[in-house]
CSV table of C-alpha atoms and ligand atoms in Angstrom, one decimal:
chain,number,residue,atom,x,y,z
A,6,MET,CA,-110.9,130.3,-54.2
A,7,ASN,CA,-109.7,133.8,-55.3
A,8,ASN,CA,-112.4,135.2,-57.6
A,9,LEU,CA,-113.9,138.5,-56.7
A,10,LEU,CA,-116.8,140.3,-58.2
A,11,ILE,CA,-116.2,144.1,-58.0
A,12,CYS,CA,-119.5,145.9,-58.5
A,13,GLY,CA,-118.7,149.5,-59.4
A,14,GLY,CA,-115.1,148.5,-60.1
A,15,ALA,CA,-114.7,151.1,-62.9
A,16,GLY,CA,-115.4,154.0,-60.5
A,17,TYR,CA,-113.0,156.0,-58.6
A,18,ILE,CA,-112.5,153.9,-55.4
A,19,GLY,CA,-113.3,150.6,-57.1
A,20,SER,CA,-110.6,151.0,-59.8
A,21,HIS,CA,-107.9,151.7,-57.1
A,22,CYS,CA,-109.0,148.7,-55.1
A,23,LEU,CA,-108.8,146.5,-58.2
A,24,ARG,CA,-105.1,147.1,-58.6
A,25,VAL,CA,-104.3,146.4,-54.9
A,26,LEU,CA,-106.4,143.2,-54.9
A,27,ARG,CA,-104.9,142.0,-58.2
A,28,ASP,CA,-101.4,142.6,-57.0
A,29,THR,CA,-102.1,140.5,-53.9
A,30,GLY,CA,-103.2,137.5,-56.1
A,31,TYR,CA,-107.0,137.9,-56.5
A,32,ASN,CA,-108.8,137.5,-59.8
A,33,CYS,CA,-111.0,140.6,-60.1
A,34,ILE,CA,-114.1,140.7,-62.3
A,35,VAL,CA,-115.6,144.1,-62.8
A,36,TYR,CA,-119.4,144.6,-63.0
A,37,ASP,CA,-120.3,148.2,-63.8
A,38,ASN,CA,-122.9,150.0,-65.8
A,39,LEU,CA,-120.3,152.6,-66.8
A,40,SER,CA,-122.7,155.4,-65.9
A,41,GLU,CA,-119.9,156.9,-63.7
A,42,GLY,CA,-117.1,154.5,-64.2
A,43,HIS,CA,-114.6,154.5,-67.0
A,44,ARG,CA,-113.6,151.6,-69.3
A,45,GLN,CA,-110.1,153.0,-69.4
A,46,ALA,CA,-109.8,152.6,-65.6
A,47,VAL,CA,-110.3,148.8,-65.9
A,48,ARG,CA,-108.1,147.9,-68.8
A,49,GLY,CA,-106.8,144.4,-68.4
A,50,PHE,CA,-109.6,143.3,-66.1
A,51,PRO,CA,-112.7,141.3,-67.2
A,52,LEU,CA,-115.6,143.7,-67.4
A,53,GLU,CA,-119.3,142.8,-67.5
A,54,VAL,CA,-121.4,145.9,-68.3
A,55,GLY,CA,-124.8,145.7,-66.5
A,56,GLU,CA,-127.2,147.2,-64.1
A,57,LEU,CA,-127.3,146.4,-60.4
A,58,SER,CA,-131.0,145.9,-60.8
A,59,ASP,CA,-130.4,143.0,-63.2
A,60,THR,CA,-130.3,140.2,-60.7
A,61,ALA,CA,-130.3,137.5,-63.4
A,62,LEU,CA,-127.2,139.0,-65.1
A,63,LEU,CA,-125.5,139.4,-61.7
A,64,ALA,CA,-126.2,135.7,-60.9
A,65,ASP,CA,-125.0,134.6,-64.3
A,66,THR,CA,-121.8,136.6,-63.9
A,67,ILE,CA,-121.2,135.1,-60.5
A,68,ARG,CA,-121.7,131.6,-61.9
A,69,LYS,CA,-119.6,132.3,-65.0
A,70,TYR,CA,-116.6,133.4,-63.0
A,71,GLN,CA,-117.1,131.2,-60.0
A,72,VAL,CA,-117.1,134.2,-57.7
A,73,ASP,CA,-116.2,133.6,-54.1
A,74,SER,CA,-116.7,137.1,-52.6
A,75,VAL,CA,-118.2,140.4,-53.6
A,76,LEU,CA,-117.0,144.0,-53.2
A,77,HIS,CA,-119.7,146.5,-53.7
A,78,PHE,CA,-118.8,150.1,-54.6
A,79,ALA,CA,-121.6,150.8,-57.1
A,80,ALA,CA,-123.8,153.6,-55.8
A,81,PHE,CA,-124.8,157.2,-56.2
A,82,ALA,CA,-122.6,159.1,-53.8
A,83,LEU,CA,-123.2,162.8,-53.8
A,84,VAL,CA,-124.6,164.4,-50.7
A,85,GLY,CA,-125.8,167.6,-52.3
A,86,VAL,CA,-127.4,165.9,-55.3
A,87,SER,CA,-129.2,163.4,-53.0
A,88,MET,CA,-131.1,166.2,-51.4
A,89,HIS,CA,-132.8,166.9,-54.7
A,90,LYS,CA,-133.0,163.3,-56.0
A,91,PRO,CA,-134.0,161.2,-53.0
A,92,ILE,CA,-136.0,158.7,-55.1
A,93,GLU,CA,-133.0,157.9,-57.4
A,94,TYR,CA,-130.7,157.5,-54.3
A,95,TYR,CA,-133.1,155.2,-52.5
A,96,GLN,CA,-133.8,153.2,-55.7
A,97,ASN,CA,-130.2,152.8,-56.9
A,98,ASN,CA,-128.5,152.4,-53.6
A,99,ILE,CA,-131.0,150.3,-51.6
A,100,ALA,CA,-133.0,148.4,-54.3
A,101,GLY,CA,-129.8,147.9,-56.3
A,102,THR,CA,-128.0,146.4,-53.4
A,103,ALA,CA,-131.0,144.2,-52.6
A,104,SER,CA,-130.8,142.9,-56.1
A,105,LEU,CA,-127.1,142.1,-55.7
A,106,LEU,CA,-127.7,140.3,-52.4
A,107,ASP,CA,-130.5,138.4,-54.1
A,108,ALA,CA,-128.0,137.3,-56.8
A,109,MET,CA,-125.6,136.2,-54.0
A,110,CYS,CA,-128.4,134.2,-52.3
A,111,ARG,CA,-129.2,132.5,-55.6
A,112,THR,CA,-125.6,131.5,-56.2
A,113,GLY,CA,-124.5,130.8,-52.6
A,114,VAL,CA,-121.9,133.5,-52.3
A,115,LYS,CA,-121.5,134.3,-48.6
A,116,ARG,CA,-119.1,137.3,-48.3
A,117,ILE,CA,-119.5,140.9,-49.2
A,118,VAL,CA,-117.5,144.1,-48.5
A,119,PHE,CA,-119.7,147.1,-48.7
A,120,SER,CA,-118.8,150.8,-49.3
A,121,SER,CA,-120.6,152.7,-46.5
A,122,THR,CA,-120.0,156.2,-45.4
A,123,CYS,CA,-119.6,158.7,-42.6
A,124,ALA,CA,-122.7,160.3,-43.9
A,125,THR,CA,-124.6,157.7,-42.0
A,126,TYR,CA,-123.8,159.5,-38.8
A,127,GLY,CA,-125.3,162.9,-39.4
A,128,GLU,CA,-125.1,166.0,-37.2
A,129,ASN,CA,-124.1,166.6,-33.6
A,130,VAL,CA,-122.1,163.4,-33.1
A,131,PRO,CA,-119.2,163.5,-30.6
A,132,VAL,CA,-115.9,163.9,-32.5
A,133,PRO,CA,-113.9,161.8,-33.2
A,134,ILE,CA,-116.8,159.6,-34.3
A,135,THR,CA,-116.8,156.0,-33.1
A,136,GLU,CA,-118.8,153.2,-34.8
A,137,ASP,CA,-121.2,152.8,-31.9
A,138,VAL,CA,-122.7,156.3,-31.8
A,139,PRO,CA,-126.4,156.5,-33.0
A,140,GLN,CA,-126.6,157.0,-36.7
A,141,ASN,CA,-129.0,159.8,-37.8
A,142,PRO,CA,-128.1,160.7,-41.3
A,143,CYS,CA,-129.1,164.2,-42.5
A,144,ASN,CA,-129.3,163.5,-46.2
A,145,PRO,CA,-130.8,160.8,-48.5
A,146,TYR,CA,-127.4,159.6,-49.5
A,147,GLY,CA,-126.5,158.7,-45.9
A,148,GLU,CA,-130.0,157.3,-45.3
A,149,SER,CA,-129.6,155.0,-48.3
A,150,LYS,CA,-126.3,153.7,-47.0
A,151,LEU,CA,-127.6,153.2,-43.5
A,152,ALA,CA,-130.6,151.2,-44.9
A,153,VAL,CA,-128.1,148.9,-46.7
A,154,GLU,CA,-126.1,148.4,-43.5
A,155,LYS,CA,-129.3,147.3,-41.8
A,156,LEU,CA,-130.1,145.0,-44.7
A,157,LEU,CA,-126.7,143.4,-44.6
A,158,GLN,CA,-127.2,142.5,-40.9
A,159,ARG,CA,-130.6,141.0,-41.8
A,160,CYS,CA,-129.0,139.0,-44.6
A,161,ASP,CA,-126.6,137.6,-42.1
A,162,ASP,CA,-129.4,136.6,-39.8
A,163,ALA,CA,-131.6,135.2,-42.6
A,164,TYR,CA,-129.1,133.7,-45.1
A,165,GLY,CA,-125.7,133.6,-43.4
A,166,ILE,CA,-124.1,136.2,-45.6
A,167,LYS,CA,-121.2,137.7,-43.8
A,168,SER,CA,-120.4,141.3,-44.5
A,169,VAL,CA,-118.1,144.2,-43.7
A,170,ALA,CA,-119.4,147.7,-44.1
A,171,LEU,CA,-116.6,150.2,-44.5
A,172,ARG,CA,-117.6,153.7,-43.5
A,173,TYR,CA,-115.4,155.9,-45.6
A,174,PHE,CA,-114.8,159.4,-44.5
A,175,ASN,CA,-113.7,161.7,-47.4
A,176,ALA,CA,-112.0,159.6,-50.1
A,177,ALA,CA,-109.4,161.6,-51.9
A,178,GLY,CA,-106.0,161.4,-53.7
A,179,ALA,CA,-105.0,159.2,-56.6
A,180,MET,CA,-102.7,156.3,-57.5
A,181,PRO,CA,-99.2,157.5,-56.6
A,182,ASP,CA,-97.9,156.6,-60.1
A,183,GLY,CA,-100.4,158.9,-61.7
A,184,SER,CA,-102.0,156.2,-63.7
A,185,ILE,CA,-105.6,156.5,-62.4
A,186,GLY,CA,-107.5,159.1,-60.4
A,187,GLU,CA,-110.7,160.9,-59.8
A,188,ASP,CA,-112.8,161.7,-62.8
A,189,HIS,CA,-116.5,162.3,-62.2
A,190,LYS,CA,-119.0,163.5,-64.9
A,191,LEU,CA,-120.4,165.9,-62.4
A,192,GLU,CA,-117.6,167.0,-60.1
A,193,THR,CA,-118.8,168.2,-56.8
A,194,HIS,CA,-115.9,167.1,-54.6
A,195,LEU,CA,-113.7,169.7,-53.0
A,196,ILE,CA,-110.2,168.5,-53.9
A,197,PRO,CA,-110.8,168.0,-57.6
A,198,LEU,CA,-112.5,171.4,-57.8
A,199,VAL,CA,-109.7,173.1,-56.0
A,200,LEU,CA,-107.2,171.6,-58.4
A,201,ARG,CA,-109.3,172.3,-61.4
A,202,GLU,CA,-109.3,175.9,-60.3
A,203,ALA,CA,-105.5,175.8,-60.0
A,204,LEU,CA,-105.3,174.5,-63.6
A,205,ARG,CA,-108.0,176.7,-65.2
A,206,ASN,CA,-108.1,179.8,-63.1
A,207,GLU,CA,-111.9,180.2,-63.9
A,208,GLY,CA,-112.9,181.9,-60.7
A,209,LYS,CA,-115.5,179.1,-60.0
A,210,LEU,CA,-114.3,177.8,-56.7
A,211,LYS,CA,-116.7,178.4,-53.8
A,212,VAL,CA,-116.4,177.7,-50.1
A,213,PHE,CA,-119.8,176.4,-49.0
A,214,GLY,CA,-120.5,177.9,-45.6
A,215,THR,CA,-118.1,180.0,-43.5
A,216,ASP,CA,-120.2,180.3,-40.3
A,217,TYR,CA,-119.9,176.8,-39.0
A,218,GLN,CA,-118.9,176.2,-35.4
A,219,THR,CA,-115.4,175.0,-36.5
A,220,LYS,CA,-111.8,176.2,-36.2
A,221,ASP,CA,-112.2,178.7,-39.0
A,222,GLY,CA,-115.9,178.7,-39.9
A,223,SER,CA,-115.6,176.3,-42.8
A,224,CYS,CA,-116.6,172.6,-42.8
A,225,VAL,CA,-114.1,170.1,-41.3
A,226,ARG,CA,-113.7,166.7,-42.9
A,227,ASP,CA,-111.4,163.7,-42.5
A,228,TYR,CA,-109.7,163.2,-45.9
A,229,ILE,CA,-108.5,159.6,-46.5
A,230,HIS,CA,-106.2,158.5,-49.3
A,231,VAL,CA,-107.9,156.2,-51.8
A,232,LEU,CA,-105.0,153.9,-51.6
A,233,ASP,CA,-105.5,153.5,-47.9
A,234,LEU,CA,-109.2,152.7,-48.6
A,235,ALA,CA,-108.0,150.1,-51.1
A,236,VAL,CA,-105.8,148.4,-48.6
A,237,ALA,CA,-108.7,148.4,-46.1
A,238,HIS,CA,-110.8,146.4,-48.6
A,239,LEU,CA,-108.1,143.8,-48.9
A,240,GLN,CA,-107.9,143.5,-45.1
A,241,ALA,CA,-111.7,143.4,-44.7
A,242,LEU,CA,-111.8,140.6,-47.3
A,243,ARG,CA,-109.1,138.6,-45.5
A,244,TYR,CA,-111.0,139.2,-42.2
A,245,LEU,CA,-114.1,137.6,-43.7
A,246,GLU,CA,-112.2,134.8,-45.3
A,247,CYS,CA,-110.8,134.0,-41.8
A,248,GLY,CA,-114.3,133.7,-40.4
A,249,GLY,CA,-114.9,137.2,-39.2
A,250,VAL,CA,-118.4,138.2,-38.2
A,251,THR,CA,-120.5,140.9,-39.8
A,252,ASP,CA,-119.3,144.2,-38.7
A,253,CYS,CA,-118.7,147.9,-39.7
A,254,PHE,CA,-115.5,150.0,-39.5
A,255,ASN,CA,-114.7,153.6,-39.8
A,256,LEU,CA,-112.0,154.5,-42.4
A,257,GLY,CA,-110.6,157.9,-41.6
A,258,THR,CA,-107.5,159.3,-39.9
A,259,GLY,CA,-108.7,161.1,-36.8
A,260,VAL,CA,-107.5,164.4,-38.3
A,261,GLY,CA,-109.9,167.0,-39.5
A,262,SER,CA,-109.1,169.6,-42.1
A,263,SER,CA,-111.1,172.6,-42.9
A,264,VAL,CA,-112.0,173.8,-46.4
A,265,PHE,CA,-109.7,176.8,-45.9
A,266,GLU,CA,-106.8,174.6,-44.7
A,267,LEU,CA,-107.2,172.4,-47.7
A,268,ILE,CA,-107.1,175.3,-50.1
A,269,ASN,CA,-104.0,176.6,-48.5
A,270,THR,CA,-102.3,173.2,-48.7
A,271,ALA,CA,-103.2,173.0,-52.4
A,272,ARG,CA,-101.7,176.5,-52.9
A,273,GLU,CA,-98.4,175.3,-51.4
A,274,ILE,CA,-98.3,172.2,-53.5
A,275,THR,CA,-99.3,173.7,-56.8
A,276,GLY,CA,-97.5,177.0,-56.3
A,277,ILE,CA,-100.6,178.7,-57.6
A,278,ASP,CA,-102.6,181.3,-55.8
A,279,ILE,CA,-105.9,179.5,-56.0
A,280,LYS,CA,-108.8,181.9,-55.7
A,281,TYR,CA,-112.2,181.2,-54.1
A,282,ARG,CA,-115.4,182.9,-53.2
A,283,LYS,CA,-117.3,182.5,-49.9
A,284,ASP,CA,-120.8,181.1,-50.5
A,285,ASP,CA,-123.8,179.8,-48.6
A,286,ARG,CA,-123.8,176.5,-46.8
A,287,ARG,CA,-124.6,173.5,-49.0
A,288,GLU,CA,-127.7,171.7,-48.0
A,289,GLY,CA,-127.1,168.4,-46.1
A,290,ASP,CA,-123.6,169.2,-45.0
A,291,PRO,CA,-122.7,168.5,-41.3
A,292,ALA,CA,-120.2,170.9,-39.8
A,293,THR,CA,-117.6,168.3,-38.8
A,294,LEU,CA,-116.9,164.7,-39.7
A,295,VAL,CA,-113.8,163.1,-38.2
A,296,ALA,CA,-113.2,159.5,-37.6
A,297,ALA,CA,-112.0,157.4,-34.7
A,298,PHE,CA,-110.4,154.5,-36.6
A,299,ASP,CA,-109.2,152.3,-33.6
A,300,LYS,CA,-111.6,149.6,-34.5
A,301,ALA,CA,-110.2,149.1,-38.0
A,302,ARG,CA,-106.7,149.3,-36.6
A,303,ASN,CA,-107.3,146.8,-33.9
A,304,ILE,CA,-109.4,144.2,-35.8
A,305,LEU,CA,-108.4,144.6,-39.4
A,306,GLY,CA,-104.8,145.7,-38.7
A,307,TRP,CA,-105.4,148.8,-40.9
A,308,ASN,CA,-103.3,152.0,-40.7
A,309,PRO,CA,-103.9,155.0,-43.0
A,310,GLU,CA,-100.3,155.5,-43.9
A,311,HIS,CA,-100.8,157.6,-47.1
A,312,SER,CA,-103.4,159.9,-45.6
A,313,ASN,CA,-101.8,163.1,-44.6
A,314,LEU,CA,-103.3,166.0,-46.5
A,315,HIS,CA,-100.0,166.9,-48.2
A,316,THR,CA,-99.6,163.4,-49.7
A,317,ILE,CA,-103.3,163.2,-50.7
A,318,ILE,CA,-103.2,166.5,-52.5
A,319,SER,CA,-99.8,165.9,-54.1
A,320,ASP,CA,-101.0,162.6,-55.5
A,321,ALA,CA,-104.3,164.1,-56.7
A,322,TRP,CA,-102.3,167.0,-58.3
A,323,ALA,CA,-100.1,164.5,-60.2
A,324,TRP,CA,-103.2,163.0,-61.7
A,325,HIS,CA,-105.1,166.2,-62.5
A,326,LYS,CA,-102.1,167.9,-64.0
A,327,THR,CA,-101.4,165.1,-66.4
A,328,HIS,CA,-105.1,164.4,-67.1
A,329,PRO,CA,-106.8,167.8,-67.1
A,330,ASN,CA,-109.8,166.2,-68.9
A,331,GLY,CA,-109.7,163.0,-66.9
A,332,PHE,CA,-109.7,159.7,-68.8
A,333,GLU,CA,-110.8,161.6,-72.0
A,334,GLU,CA,-107.1,162.0,-73.0
A,335,GLU,CA,-106.8,158.3,-73.3
A,336,LEU,CA,-110.1,158.1,-75.3
A,337,LEU,CA,-108.6,160.5,-77.8
A,338,GLY,CA,-105.6,158.2,-78.1
A,339,LYS,CA,-103.1,160.5,-76.3
A,340,GLN,CA,-100.8,158.7,-73.9
A,341,PRO,CA,-100.8,160.6,-70.7
A,342,PRO,CA,-97.4,160.8,-69.0
A,343,SER,CA,-96.4,158.1,-66.4
A,344,SER,CA,-99.3,155.8,-67.1
A,345,THR,CA,-98.1,152.4,-66.0
A,346,ASP,CA,-100.7,150.0,-64.6
A,347,SER,CA,-98.2,147.6,-63.3
A,348,ASP,CA,-96.1,150.0,-61.4
A,349,ASN,CA,-96.5,148.6,-57.9
A,350,THR,CA,-95.6,151.8,-56.0
A,351,TYR,CA,-97.9,151.1,-53.1
A,352,ALA,CA,-96.5,147.6,-52.3
A,353,ARG,CA,-95.8,147.1,-48.6
B,451,UDP,N1,-117.1,172.1,-50.5
B,451,UDP,C1,-116.9,173.4,-50.8
B,451,UDP,N2,-116.9,173.8,-52.1
B,451,UDP,C2,-117.0,172.9,-53.1
B,451,UDP,C3,-117.2,171.5,-52.8
B,451,UDP,C4,-117.2,171.2,-51.4
B,451,UDP,O1,-116.7,174.3,-49.9
B,451,UDP,O2,-117.0,173.3,-54.2
B,451,UDP,C5,-117.1,171.6,-49.1
B,451,UDP,C6,-118.3,170.9,-48.6
B,451,UDP,O3,-119.3,171.8,-48.2
B,451,UDP,C7,-117.8,170.0,-47.6
B,451,UDP,C8,-116.4,169.7,-48.0
B,451,UDP,O4,-116.0,170.7,-48.9
B,451,UDP,O5,-117.8,170.6,-46.3
B,451,UDP,C9,-116.2,168.4,-48.6
B,451,UDP,O6,-117.1,168.3,-49.6
B,451,UDP,P1,-117.1,167.1,-50.7
B,451,UDP,O7,-118.2,167.3,-51.6
B,451,UDP,O8,-115.7,167.0,-51.2
B,451,UDP,O9,-117.3,165.8,-49.8
B,451,UDP,P2,-118.5,165.3,-48.9
B,451,UDP,O10,-118.1,165.8,-47.5
B,451,UDP,O11,-119.8,166.0,-49.4
B,451,UDP,O12,-118.6,163.9,-49.0
């Protein structure tokens, strides 16, 4: 009773979760179309390459591996891009998840942990944000995730599928042993871009918006270590296995960091005077997103113990420094330093 289907397991957050779940005794089967994910990130795990829209292949995979529960990470996840590609975001994120839920119905799988987001909240929400505030997303990405949250509740009512939606705040960092980390084809996230600038000194780093109503005018976000997210998935799964009801939880730290604060911390850690330019606001960005995470702490027993900004950026820096071209190094046959999949440095 320990077989998990990890949709999107070859991606950034999924690949970190895989290792935590494996090391606590689960058999993890990855289902990924490798559009964003990396084969090298799932070495040693069974991998089925397929689309979320392929309901029949999903159902076959579930039957083949006698899957008990599903973790669903597979989605388009860029706020800025979603403003220009709303159809793709609705199609992939909503219709794709509907297909997965259909496959679960066909095969009788009754548990799913879903990657949701703080982008479902939108603007002008009291900070720190609790789960019960009205959700009014201000971009198609957040809208697509909110639609799935609603669908999950409907699937419980209609088919008895129990789910946990984990509303991530800003996922960041890397496996502390430096073996895997963030590597997106199109990189738009702040921390990788700041560290790329530290490595390359290209003068490309921009701060989007310096006139927000925040402590220093730049956007404030709640950065959460990817390892803490991984542990939350383990705890959410155990919650469902123990008969937990369908619910949603914020995963953040309660501490907001501005873009300028983040760049300054990165300067301290790297010892490099990272340069940036001030630029216009990016469409779809709320000024401040900071979580209240009491609910996850009280019900799941979760605590974001790796998530201070210093640890997050130090771990991310260890990955980027040794993998300046992401997983490409490994494709070319070069062994990056300190790449040990089995090094259980996050054990608790
Ligand atoms: N940001 C920035 N410059 C960049 C990328 C991001 O100033 O090159 C800002 C962005 O406007 C947001 C914050 O950094 O306020 C975090 O953005 P990111 O894309 O990392 O995550 P998001 O909040 O969109 O999920």
